[in-house]
């Protein structure tokens, strides 16, 4: 398979777009802990699919700069960011219990190795994407590791620590008078809505499950406050919504929003937990139904930032975000999956698309019609394209030392991916030589120039992978890596160092 795909159907969405794709090969190494549903490993699975489909040849692939401390503090409180930077599993003690409770770190938002680096990585990709759009160097920017929409100004929430979406929107507001945020995660985008609840420069639109469901916010009547009244739109949905019902709301509502609000840029959070069969979800969307939202937003020819979010059946998350990347670059990917590094996860069909289930759709036509009319009526109360008082744009920060480059000043100074990066940096699930020496068996990346040999070596791993649960496999491997890293730290540290051990994030 050449991986080039077929061109999309004729129409506005068929126009070629300049796409910037942000990916850090280390992001898949971060691990929330055994049994935790959030698995950054899904980002590496998505990336592997993209590489083997050949989608990387049609977009600019960039390794983001990590967000700095002061980048994160553009939205979050200083003391909260400082705590994220210093807390580690080893340094948690009774003195920190109060801070852990204050900042809501615990079972849902655990402290794990490299927590602060993880936050820097995914936030850096989202802000970097906003910079590319601001400078007009890309039409679409993608960061599948981002989209963590629950994080608040001074606390973690719902597996989210830093709200990269808010940071990206703040960056976009430097160049655009109005920003539209759309959230198709099954959970309400409460952190983003809360951040912009009183302004008319950012409109937030969230399509989500509402009722006895986390986070419990996002009522139809929550419309914003003060200058932001009617600039927060919530679309509460019930279990089992299918593609047709979803689009019967999404397209007319977003069409009206685009007409009235006329945003300078759009941020689309593509949480994949709204797919059928998600481990934590209860919707019944197909990959194509979910991706239709991306296709529709692409057709408006407005700068578009695509972000990840939820998604807990990781094989389907990878399928979805791979397919949506194809839509972004303008190709329709074959349903038959190419052989890839995680091929065994996609059995027994080994296809890109998965059929929805036969679950009941509890969203009646009358419910959907009422919601649509209510929101369109609210939109009709708004003035078209609200003006922004003239003010001087925040200046571009001067470039400091290389390791402390400001997001705005970095501009295009990103590391561009090539095949040598693929071979060297993505050679295994974990690059740690120590982990491999410890006997942890990781599937190897299949180099395009060595595919035949890789297929043979991989066959035994595939057989094993298809017979076990994907989540248990990731948990088991990553637990071994974490334990071995701790052993190595202890072996390398001197007795004096061990007595005064103070590990920073």
CSV table of C-alpha atoms in Angstrom, one decimal:
chain,number,residue,atom,x,y,z
A,1,UNK,CA,0.0,0.0,0.0
A,2,UNK,CA,1.4,3.4,-1.0
A,3,UNK,CA,-0.6,5.1,1.8
A,4,UNK,CA,-1.5,8.1,-0.4
A,5,UNK,CA,-5.2,7.5,-0.1
A,6,UNK,CA,-7.9,8.9,-2.4
A,7,UNK,CA,-8.8,12.5,-2.7
A,8,UNK,CA,-11.9,13.7,-0.9
A,9,UNK,CA,-15.1,14.3,-2.8
A,10,UNK,CA,-15.4,17.5,-4.8
A,11,UNK,CA,-16.5,20.6,-2.8
A,12,UNK,CA,-15.0,23.1,-0.4
A,13,UNK,CA,-13.5,20.4,1.8
A,14,UNK,CA,-11.5,19.0,-1.2
A,15,UNK,CA,-9.2,22.1,-1.3
A,16,UNK,CA,-5.6,21.4,-0.3
A,17,UNK,CA,-4.8,22.6,3.1
A,18,UNK,CA,-1.4,23.3,4.7
A,19,UNK,CA,-1.5,21.0,7.8
A,20,UNK,CA,1.0,21.2,10.7
A,21,UNK,CA,1.0,18.1,12.9
A,22,UNK,CA,2.6,18.2,16.3
A,23,UNK,CA,3.9,15.1,17.9
A,24,UNK,CA,6.5,14.2,20.5
A,25,UNK,CA,7.6,10.6,20.5
A,26,UNK,CA,8.0,10.7,24.3
A,27,UNK,CA,4.4,11.3,25.0
A,28,UNK,CA,3.4,7.7,24.9
A,29,UNK,CA,5.9,6.9,27.7
A,30,UNK,CA,3.8,8.8,30.3
A,31,UNK,CA,1.7,6.5,32.5
A,32,UNK,CA,-1.1,7.5,34.8
A,33,UNK,CA,-0.9,4.1,36.7
A,34,UNK,CA,-2.3,0.6,36.6
A,35,UNK,CA,-6.0,0.4,35.8
A,36,UNK,CA,-6.3,4.1,35.0
A,37,UNK,CA,-8.4,4.6,31.9
A,38,UNK,CA,-6.4,7.5,30.5
A,39,UNK,CA,-3.5,6.1,28.5
A,40,UNK,CA,-1.2,8.5,26.6
A,41,UNK,CA,0.0,5.4,24.8
A,42,UNK,CA,-3.0,5.9,22.4
A,43,UNK,CA,-1.1,8.9,20.9
A,44,UNK,CA,1.7,6.7,19.8
A,45,UNK,CA,-0.7,4.2,18.3
A,46,UNK,CA,-2.4,7.0,16.3
A,47,UNK,CA,1.0,8.2,15.1
A,48,UNK,CA,2.0,4.7,14.0
A,49,UNK,CA,-1.2,4.3,11.9
A,50,UNK,CA,-0.5,7.7,10.3
A,51,UNK,CA,3.0,6.7,9.4
A,52,UNK,CA,2.0,3.4,7.9
A,53,UNK,CA,-0.8,5.0,5.9
A,54,UNK,CA,1.7,7.5,4.6
A,55,UNK,CA,-0.3,10.5,5.8
A,56,UNK,CA,2.9,12.1,7.1
A,57,UNK,CA,4.0,12.8,3.6
A,58,UNK,CA,1.1,15.2,3.1
A,59,UNK,CA,1.7,17.4,6.2
A,60,UNK,CA,4.4,19.3,8.1
A,61,UNK,CA,5.4,17.2,11.0
A,62,UNK,CA,6.8,19.1,14.0
A,63,UNK,CA,8.1,18.3,17.4
A,64,UNK,CA,6.7,20.9,19.8
A,65,UNK,CA,8.8,22.9,22.2
A,66,UNK,CA,7.7,22.1,25.8
A,67,UNK,CA,5.6,24.9,27.3
A,68,UNK,CA,7.6,26.9,29.9
A,69,UNK,CA,6.5,27.7,33.4
A,70,UNK,CA,5.5,31.2,32.5
A,71,UNK,CA,3.6,29.9,29.4
A,72,UNK,CA,1.5,27.8,31.7
A,73,UNK,CA,1.0,30.7,34.1
A,74,UNK,CA,-0.8,32.7,31.4
A,75,UNK,CA,-3.9,31.0,32.6
A,76,UNK,CA,-3.1,28.9,35.6
A,77,UNK,CA,-2.2,30.2,39.1
A,78,UNK,CA,1.5,30.4,39.9
A,79,UNK,CA,1.3,28.2,43.0
A,80,UNK,CA,-0.6,25.5,41.2
A,81,UNK,CA,1.9,25.3,38.4
A,82,UNK,CA,4.8,25.3,41.0
A,83,UNK,CA,3.2,22.4,42.7
A,84,UNK,CA,2.8,20.4,39.5
A,85,UNK,CA,6.5,21.1,38.8
A,86,UNK,CA,7.8,19.9,42.1
A,87,UNK,CA,5.5,17.0,43.2
A,88,UNK,CA,6.5,13.5,42.4
A,89,UNK,CA,5.4,10.0,43.5
A,90,UNK,CA,8.6,9.8,45.6
A,91,UNK,CA,8.1,13.1,47.4
A,92,UNK,CA,4.5,12.7,48.3
A,93,UNK,CA,4.2,12.7,52.1
A,94,UNK,CA,1.9,13.9,54.9
A,95,UNK,CA,3.1,17.5,54.5
A,96,UNK,CA,1.7,17.6,50.9
A,97,UNK,CA,-1.7,16.0,51.6
A,98,UNK,CA,-3.2,19.4,52.1
A,99,UNK,CA,-1.8,20.7,48.8
A,100,UNK,CA,-2.9,17.5,47.0
A,101,UNK,CA,-6.4,18.1,48.2
A,102,UNK,CA,-6.3,21.8,47.5
A,103,UNK,CA,-5.2,21.2,43.9
A,104,UNK,CA,-7.5,18.1,43.4
A,105,UNK,CA,-4.7,15.6,42.7
A,106,UNK,CA,-5.6,12.0,43.7
A,107,UNK,CA,-7.4,9.0,42.2
A,108,UNK,CA,-8.7,10.6,39.0
A,109,UNK,CA,-5.7,12.9,38.6
A,110,UNK,CA,-2.8,10.9,40.1
A,111,UNK,CA,0.7,12.1,40.6
A,112,UNK,CA,2.9,10.0,38.3
A,113,UNK,CA,6.5,10.1,37.0
A,114,UNK,CA,7.1,13.0,34.7
A,115,UNK,CA,3.8,14.7,35.4
A,116,UNK,CA,5.1,18.2,34.8
A,117,UNK,CA,6.9,17.1,31.6
A,118,UNK,CA,3.7,15.6,30.4
A,119,UNK,CA,1.9,18.9,30.9
A,120,UNK,CA,4.6,20.8,29.2
A,121,UNK,CA,4.5,18.4,26.2
A,122,UNK,CA,0.8,18.5,25.4
A,123,UNK,CA,0.4,22.2,26.2
A,124,UNK,CA,3.4,23.0,24.0
A,125,UNK,CA,1.8,21.3,21.1
A,126,UNK,CA,-1.5,23.2,21.4
A,127,UNK,CA,0.1,26.6,21.9
A,128,UNK,CA,2.6,25.8,19.1
A,129,UNK,CA,-0.3,25.0,16.8
A,130,UNK,CA,-2.0,28.3,17.6
A,131,UNK,CA,1.3,30.1,16.8
A,132,UNK,CA,1.4,28.4,13.4
A,133,UNK,CA,-2.1,29.5,12.6
A,134,UNK,CA,-1.5,33.1,13.9
A,135,UNK,CA,1.5,33.5,11.6
A,136,UNK,CA,-0.5,32.2,8.6
A,137,UNK,CA,2.0,29.3,8.0
A,138,UNK,CA,-0.7,26.6,8.3
A,139,UNK,CA,-4.4,26.3,7.6
A,140,UNK,CA,-4.9,23.4,10.1
A,141,UNK,CA,-2.8,22.5,13.1
A,142,UNK,CA,-3.2,19.2,14.9
A,143,UNK,CA,-2.1,18.1,18.4
A,144,UNK,CA,-3.8,14.8,19.4
A,145,UNK,CA,-2.0,14.9,22.8
A,146,UNK,CA,-3.9,18.0,23.7
A,147,UNK,CA,-7.6,18.8,24.3
A,148,UNK,CA,-7.6,18.3,28.1
A,149,UNK,CA,-10.6,20.4,28.7
A,150,UNK,CA,-11.5,19.9,32.4
A,151,UNK,CA,-8.5,21.5,34.0
A,152,UNK,CA,-9.3,24.7,36.0
A,153,UNK,CA,-7.3,27.8,36.8
A,154,UNK,CA,-6.0,26.3,40.0
A,155,UNK,CA,-6.9,22.7,40.1
A,156,UNK,CA,-6.8,19.4,38.2
A,157,UNK,CA,-10.0,17.7,37.1
A,158,UNK,CA,-11.1,14.7,35.1
A,159,UNK,CA,-7.7,13.4,34.2
A,160,UNK,CA,-6.6,16.9,33.1
A,161,UNK,CA,-3.9,19.0,34.8
A,162,UNK,CA,-3.2,21.9,32.5
A,163,UNK,CA,-5.8,23.3,30.2
A,164,UNK,CA,-3.9,23.5,26.9
A,165,UNK,CA,-7.1,24.6,25.1
A,166,UNK,CA,-7.4,27.8,27.1
A,167,UNK,CA,-3.7,28.5,26.6
A,168,UNK,CA,-4.1,28.0,22.8
A,169,UNK,CA,-7.2,30.2,22.7
A,170,UNK,CA,-5.4,33.0,24.6
A,171,UNK,CA,-2.6,32.7,22.0
A,172,UNK,CA,-5.1,32.9,19.1
A,173,UNK,CA,-6.7,36.0,20.7
A,174,UNK,CA,-3.5,37.9,20.1
A,175,UNK,CA,-4.3,37.9,16.4
A,176,UNK,CA,-8.0,37.2,16.1
A,177,UNK,CA,-10.9,39.3,17.4
A,178,UNK,CA,-13.1,36.2,17.9
A,179,UNK,CA,-12.4,32.5,18.5
A,180,UNK,CA,-14.9,29.7,18.3
A,181,UNK,CA,-14.4,26.6,20.5
A,182,UNK,CA,-16.3,23.4,19.7
A,183,UNK,CA,-16.2,20.3,21.9
A,184,UNK,CA,-17.4,16.9,20.7
A,185,UNK,CA,-16.1,14.9,23.7
A,186,UNK,CA,-18.8,13.0,25.5
A,187,UNK,CA,-18.0,15.1,28.6
A,188,UNK,CA,-18.9,18.7,29.0
A,189,UNK,CA,-16.0,21.1,28.2
A,190,UNK,CA,-16.4,22.8,31.6
A,191,UNK,CA,-12.9,24.1,32.1
A,192,UNK,CA,-12.9,26.0,28.8
A,193,UNK,CA,-16.4,27.3,29.2
A,194,UNK,CA,-15.6,28.5,32.7
A,195,UNK,CA,-12.5,30.4,31.5
A,196,UNK,CA,-14.4,32.4,28.9
A,197,UNK,CA,-17.9,32.5,30.5
A,198,UNK,CA,-18.0,36.3,30.7
A,199,UNK,CA,-16.5,37.4,27.4
A,200,UNK,CA,-18.0,37.8,23.9
A,201,UNK,CA,-14.6,37.2,22.2
A,202,UNK,CA,-14.8,33.5,22.7
A,203,UNK,CA,-17.8,31.4,21.9
A,204,UNK,CA,-17.9,27.9,23.4
A,205,UNK,CA,-20.2,25.2,22.0
A,206,UNK,CA,-20.2,21.8,23.8
A,207,UNK,CA,-22.0,18.6,22.6
A,208,UNK,CA,-22.1,16.3,25.6
A,209,UNK,CA,-23.9,13.7,27.7
A,210,UNK,CA,-25.9,15.5,30.4
A,211,UNK,CA,-27.5,14.1,33.5
A,212,UNK,CA,-25.9,11.9,36.1
A,213,UNK,CA,-22.5,12.0,34.4
A,214,UNK,CA,-19.2,13.7,35.0
A,215,UNK,CA,-18.7,16.7,35.3
A,216,UNK,CA,-22.4,17.3,35.9
A,217,UNK,CA,-22.4,20.7,34.2
A,218,UNK,CA,-23.5,21.9,30.8
A,219,UNK,CA,-27.3,22.5,31.1
A,220,UNK,CA,-29.1,23.8,28.1
A,221,UNK,CA,-29.9,27.0,30.1
A,222,UNK,CA,-26.2,27.7,30.9
A,223,UNK,CA,-25.6,30.5,28.3
A,224,UNK,CA,-22.9,32.7,29.7
A,225,UNK,CA,-22.9,35.8,31.9
A,226,UNK,CA,-22.5,39.5,31.5
A,227,UNK,CA,-20.8,40.3,28.2
A,228,UNK,CA,-20.6,36.6,27.6
A,229,UNK,CA,-24.3,36.0,27.8
A,230,UNK,CA,-25.4,33.7,24.9
A,231,UNK,CA,-21.8,33.1,24.0
A,232,UNK,CA,-21.8,29.8,25.8
A,233,UNK,CA,-23.8,27.1,24.0
A,234,UNK,CA,-24.5,23.7,25.6
A,235,UNK,CA,-26.0,20.8,23.7
A,236,UNK,CA,-27.1,18.2,26.3
A,237,UNK,CA,-27.6,14.7,24.9
A,238,UNK,CA,-28.8,11.4,26.1
A,239,UNK,CA,-27.4,7.9,25.8
A,240,UNK,CA,-27.1,6.1,22.4
A,241,UNK,CA,-27.1,9.1,20.1
A,242,UNK,CA,-26.2,8.0,16.5
A,243,UNK,CA,-24.5,9.7,13.6
A,244,UNK,CA,-27.7,11.0,12.0
A,245,UNK,CA,-29.2,12.4,15.2
A,246,UNK,CA,-25.8,14.0,16.1
A,247,UNK,CA,-25.4,15.7,12.7
A,248,UNK,CA,-29.1,16.9,12.8
A,249,UNK,CA,-27.9,19.2,15.7
A,250,UNK,CA,-24.3,19.8,14.9
A,251,UNK,CA,-24.6,21.1,11.3
A,252,UNK,CA,-27.5,23.6,11.8
A,253,UNK,CA,-26.2,24.9,15.1
A,254,UNK,CA,-22.6,25.4,13.9
A,255,UNK,CA,-23.8,26.9,10.6
A,256,UNK,CA,-25.8,29.5,12.6
A,257,UNK,CA,-22.8,30.1,14.9
A,258,UNK,CA,-20.4,30.7,12.0
A,259,UNK,CA,-22.9,33.1,10.4
A,260,UNK,CA,-23.5,35.1,13.5
A,261,UNK,CA,-20.2,35.0,15.3
A,262,UNK,CA,-17.8,35.0,12.3
A,263,UNK,CA,-14.8,33.7,14.2
A,264,UNK,CA,-11.2,34.4,13.0
A,265,UNK,CA,-10.2,30.9,14.0
A,266,UNK,CA,-11.8,27.7,15.3
A,267,UNK,CA,-10.6,25.2,17.9
A,268,UNK,CA,-12.2,21.8,17.7
A,269,UNK,CA,-11.7,19.4,20.6
A,270,UNK,CA,-12.2,15.9,19.1
A,271,UNK,CA,-12.6,13.7,22.2
A,272,UNK,CA,-13.1,10.2,21.0
A,273,UNK,CA,-15.0,8.9,24.1
A,274,UNK,CA,-18.2,9.9,22.1
A,275,UNK,CA,-17.5,6.9,19.8
A,276,UNK,CA,-19.6,3.7,20.1
A,277,UNK,CA,-18.1,1.2,22.4
A,278,UNK,CA,-15.9,3.6,24.5
A,279,UNK,CA,-14.9,2.2,27.8
A,280,UNK,CA,-16.3,5.2,29.7
A,281,UNK,CA,-18.8,6.5,27.1
A,282,UNK,CA,-22.4,5.8,26.2
A,283,UNK,CA,-22.9,7.3,22.8
A,284,UNK,CA,-23.1,5.4,19.5
A,285,UNK,CA,-21.1,7.4,17.0
A,286,UNK,CA,-19.1,5.7,14.2
A,287,UNK,CA,-15.7,6.9,13.3
A,288,UNK,CA,-17.2,8.5,10.1
A,289,UNK,CA,-19.9,10.1,12.1
A,290,UNK,CA,-17.4,11.6,14.6
A,291,UNK,CA,-15.1,12.7,11.7
A,292,UNK,CA,-18.0,14.4,9.9
A,293,UNK,CA,-17.6,17.2,12.4
A,294,UNK,CA,-14.0,17.7,11.3
A,295,UNK,CA,-15.0,17.5,7.6
A,296,UNK,CA,-17.7,20.1,8.2
A,297,UNK,CA,-15.4,22.5,10.0
A,298,UNK,CA,-12.7,22.1,7.4
A,299,UNK,CA,-15.2,23.3,4.7
A,300,UNK,CA,-15.4,26.8,6.2
A,301,UNK,CA,-11.8,27.7,5.2
A,302,UNK,CA,-11.2,29.3,8.6
A,303,UNK,CA,-7.9,28.5,10.5
A,304,UNK,CA,-8.6,25.3,12.4
A,305,UNK,CA,-6.9,23.8,15.5
A,306,UNK,CA,-7.7,20.1,16.0
A,307,UNK,CA,-7.1,18.7,19.5
A,308,UNK,CA,-7.5,15.3,21.2
A,309,UNK,CA,-9.3,14.8,24.5
A,310,UNK,CA,-11.1,11.8,26.0
A,311,UNK,CA,-11.1,8.3,24.5
A,312,UNK,CA,-10.6,5.2,26.5
A,313,UNK,CA,-11.0,2.3,24.1
A,314,UNK,CA,-7.6,3.1,22.7
A,315,UNK,CA,-7.7,1.0,19.5
A,316,UNK,CA,-10.8,3.0,18.5
A,317,UNK,CA,-9.2,6.3,19.5
A,318,UNK,CA,-6.2,5.6,17.2
A,319,UNK,CA,-8.6,4.7,14.4
A,320,UNK,CA,-10.6,7.9,14.8
A,321,UNK,CA,-7.8,10.4,15.1
A,322,UNK,CA,-5.9,8.7,12.2
A,323,UNK,CA,-9.0,9.0,10.0
A,324,UNK,CA,-9.6,12.6,11.0
A,325,UNK,CA,-6.0,13.5,10.2
A,326,UNK,CA,-6.6,12.0,6.8
A,327,UNK,CA,-9.6,14.3,6.4
A,328,UNK,CA,-7.5,17.3,7.5
A,329,UNK,CA,-4.9,16.7,4.8
A,330,UNK,CA,-7.6,15.9,2.2
A,331,UNK,CA,-7.4,12.1,1.7
A,332,UNK,CA,-9.9,9.3,2.3
A,333,UNK,CA,-8.0,6.4,3.9
A,334,UNK,CA,-8.6,2.8,3.0
A,335,UNK,CA,-10.7,0.8,5.4
A,336,UNK,CA,-8.2,-2.1,5.4
A,337,UNK,CA,-5.4,-1.2,7.9
A,338,UNK,CA,-1.8,-1.4,6.7
A,339,UNK,CA,0.4,-3.6,8.8
A,340,UNK,CA,1.6,-1.4,11.7
A,341,UNK,CA,3.4,-1.6,15.0
A,342,UNK,CA,0.2,-2.3,16.9
A,343,UNK,CA,-1.6,-4.5,14.3
A,344,UNK,CA,-2.7,-7.0,16.9
A,345,UNK,CA,-4.8,-4.4,18.7
A,346,UNK,CA,-7.1,-4.0,15.8
A,347,UNK,CA,-8.2,-7.7,15.3
A,348,UNK,CA,-10.1,-9.6,14.4
A,349,UNK,CA,-11.2,-7.4,11.5
A,350,UNK,CA,-8.1,-5.2,11.1
A,351,UNK,CA,-10.2,-2.3,9.6
A,352,UNK,CA,-10.1,1.4,10.2
A,353,UNK,CA,-13.9,1.7,10.8
A,354,UNK,CA,-15.9,-0.1,13.4
A,355,UNK,CA,-19.7,-0.5,13.0
A,356,UNK,CA,-21.9,1.2,15.7
A,357,UNK,CA,-23.8,-1.1,18.1
A,358,UNK,CA,-27.5,-1.7,18.2
A,359,UNK,CA,-27.9,0.3,21.5
A,360,UNK,CA,-31.1,2.3,21.9
A,361,UNK,CA,-31.0,6.0,20.9
A,362,UNK,CA,-32.7,7.8,23.8
A,363,UNK,CA,-32.7,11.1,22.0
A,364,UNK,CA,-36.1,11.4,20.5
A,365,UNK,CA,-36.8,13.6,17.5
A,366,UNK,CA,-38.9,16.0,19.6
A,367,UNK,CA,-35.9,16.3,22.1
A,368,UNK,CA,-33.5,17.1,19.3
A,369,UNK,CA,-35.9,19.6,17.6
A,370,UNK,CA,-36.5,21.4,20.9
A,371,UNK,CA,-32.7,21.7,21.6
A,372,UNK,CA,-32.0,22.9,18.1
A,373,UNK,CA,-34.7,25.6,18.2
A,374,UNK,CA,-33.8,26.8,21.7
A,375,UNK,CA,-30.1,27.3,20.7
A,376,UNK,CA,-30.8,28.9,17.3
A,377,UNK,CA,-33.2,31.3,19.0
A,378,UNK,CA,-30.5,32.3,21.5
A,379,UNK,CA,-28.1,32.8,18.6
A,380,UNK,CA,-30.6,35.1,16.9
A,381,UNK,CA,-30.4,37.5,19.9
A,382,UNK,CA,-26.7,38.1,19.3
A,383,UNK,CA,-25.3,41.0,17.3
A,384,UNK,CA,-23.4,39.8,14.3
A,385,UNK,CA,-19.7,39.6,14.7
A,386,UNK,CA,-19.3,41.6,17.9
A,387,UNK,CA,-16.7,44.3,17.6
A,388,UNK,CA,-13.6,44.5,19.8
A,389,UNK,CA,-12.4,47.8,21.2
A,390,UNK,CA,-9.1,48.9,19.6
A,391,UNK,CA,-6.2,47.9,21.8
A,392,UNK,CA,-2.5,47.3,21.2
A,393,UNK,CA,-1.7,43.6,20.5
A,394,UNK,CA,0.5,42.0,23.2
A,395,UNK,CA,4.1,42.3,21.8
A,396,UNK,CA,6.0,39.3,20.6
A,397,UNK,CA,8.4,38.2,23.4
A,398,UNK,CA,12.0,38.7,22.6
A,399,UNK,CA,13.9,35.5,22.0
A,400,UNK,CA,15.9,34.5,25.2
A,401,UNK,CA,18.3,31.6,25.5
A,402,UNK,CA,17.5,28.5,23.4
A,403,UNK,CA,16.3,26.4,26.3
A,404,UNK,CA,13.9,29.2,27.4
A,405,UNK,CA,12.4,30.2,24.0
A,406,UNK,CA,9.0,31.9,24.3
A,407,UNK,CA,6.2,30.3,22.4
A,408,UNK,CA,5.5,33.5,20.4
A,409,UNK,CA,9.1,34.1,19.6
A,410,UNK,CA,9.8,30.5,18.5
A,411,UNK,CA,7.6,31.0,15.4
A,412,UNK,CA,8.6,28.3,12.9
A,413,UNK,CA,11.7,27.2,14.8
A,414,UNK,CA,10.4,23.7,15.4
A,415,UNK,CA,12.2,20.5,14.9
A,416,UNK,CA,10.8,19.0,11.7
A,417,UNK,CA,10.3,15.2,11.6
A,418,UNK,CA,11.9,13.0,9.0
A,419,UNK,CA,12.4,9.3,8.6
A,420,UNK,CA,15.6,9.3,10.7
A,421,UNK,CA,13.5,10.6,13.6
A,422,UNK,CA,11.1,7.8,13.0
A,423,UNK,CA,13.8,5.1,13.2
A,424,UNK,CA,15.8,6.6,16.0
A,425,UNK,CA,13.2,8.1,18.3
A,426,UNK,CA,10.2,5.7,17.8
A,427,UNK,CA,12.2,2.5,17.6
A,428,UNK,CA,10.3,1.0,20.6
A,429,UNK,CA,7.4,1.8,22.8
A,430,UNK,CA,10.0,2.8,25.5
A,431,UNK,CA,13.4,4.0,24.4
A,432,UNK,CA,14.9,3.0,27.7
A,433,UNK,CA,17.7,0.6,27.3
A,434,UNK,CA,17.3,-0.2,31.0
A,435,UNK,CA,13.8,-1.3,30.4
A,436,UNK,CA,14.7,-3.6,27.6
A,437,UNK,CA,17.6,-5.0,29.6
A,438,UNK,CA,15.1,-5.8,32.3
A,439,UNK,CA,13.3,-8.2,29.9
A,440,UNK,CA,10.3,-6.0,29.2
A,441,UNK,CA,9.0,-7.2,25.8
A,442,UNK,CA,7.9,-4.2,23.6
A,443,UNK,CA,6.7,-4.5,20.0
A,444,UNK,CA,9.3,-2.8,17.8
A,445,UNK,CA,8.5,-0.1,15.2
A,446,UNK,CA,8.5,-1.4,11.7
A,447,UNK,CA,10.9,0.6,9.6
A,448,UNK,CA,9.5,1.1,6.0
A,449,UNK,CA,12.9,-0.1,4.6
A,450,UNK,CA,12.8,-3.3,6.7
A,451,UNK,CA,9.1,-4.2,6.6
A,452,UNK,CA,9.5,-7.8,5.5
A,453,UNK,CA,11.9,-8.7,8.3
A,454,UNK,CA,9.8,-6.8,10.8
A,455,UNK,CA,6.7,-8.7,9.8
A,456,UNK,CA,8.4,-12.0,10.7
A,457,UNK,CA,9.8,-10.8,14.0
A,458,UNK,CA,6.4,-9.3,14.9
A,459,UNK,CA,4.3,-12.3,14.1
A,460,UNK,CA,4.8,-13.9,17.5
A,461,UNK,CA,4.1,-10.7,19.3
A,462,UNK,CA,0.9,-10.2,17.3
A,463,UNK,CA,-0.4,-13.6,18.2
A,464,UNK,CA,0.2,-12.9,21.9
A,465,UNK,CA,-1.4,-9.4,21.6
A,466,UNK,CA,-4.6,-10.6,20.0
A,467,UNK,CA,-5.2,-13.0,22.9
A,468,UNK,CA,-5.0,-10.5,25.7
A,469,UNK,CA,-6.8,-7.3,26.7
A,470,UNK,CA,-5.1,-4.2,25.3
A,471,UNK,CA,-5.4,-2.1,28.5
A,472,UNK,CA,-3.9,-4.9,30.6
A,473,UNK,CA,-1.0,-5.2,28.2
A,474,UNK,CA,-0.2,-1.5,28.4
A,475,UNK,CA,-0.6,-1.5,32.2
A,476,UNK,CA,1.7,-4.5,32.7
A,477,UNK,CA,4.5,-3.2,30.4
A,478,UNK,CA,4.4,0.4,31.7
A,479,UNK,CA,4.4,-0.8,35.4
A,480,UNK,CA,7.6,-2.8,34.7
A,481,UNK,CA,9.2,0.2,33.1
A,482,UNK,CA,8.3,2.5,36.1
A,483,UNK,CA,9.6,-0.1,38.6
A,484,UNK,CA,12.8,-0.5,36.7
A,485,UNK,CA,13.4,3.2,36.4
A,486,UNK,CA,13.1,3.5,40.2
A,487,UNK,CA,15.6,0.7,40.7
A,488,UNK,CA,18.1,2.3,38.4
A,489,UNK,CA,17.8,5.7,40.2
A,490,UNK,CA,18.5,3.9,43.5
A,491,UNK,CA,21.5,2.0,42.0
A,492,UNK,CA,23.1,5.1,40.6
A,493,UNK,CA,22.6,7.3,43.6
A,494,UNK,CA,25.3,7.4,46.3
A,495,UNK,CA,24.4,6.8,50.0
A,496,UNK,CA,24.8,10.6,50.6
A,497,UNK,CA,22.5,11.4,47.7
A,498,UNK,CA,19.9,8.8,48.9
A,499,UNK,CA,19.8,10.5,52.3
A,500,UNK,CA,19.2,13.9,50.8
A,501,UNK,CA,17.1,12.8,47.8
A,502,UNK,CA,15.1,15.6,46.3
A,503,UNK,CA,13.8,14.6,42.9
A,504,UNK,CA,12.2,17.3,40.8
A,505,UNK,CA,9.6,16.7,38.1
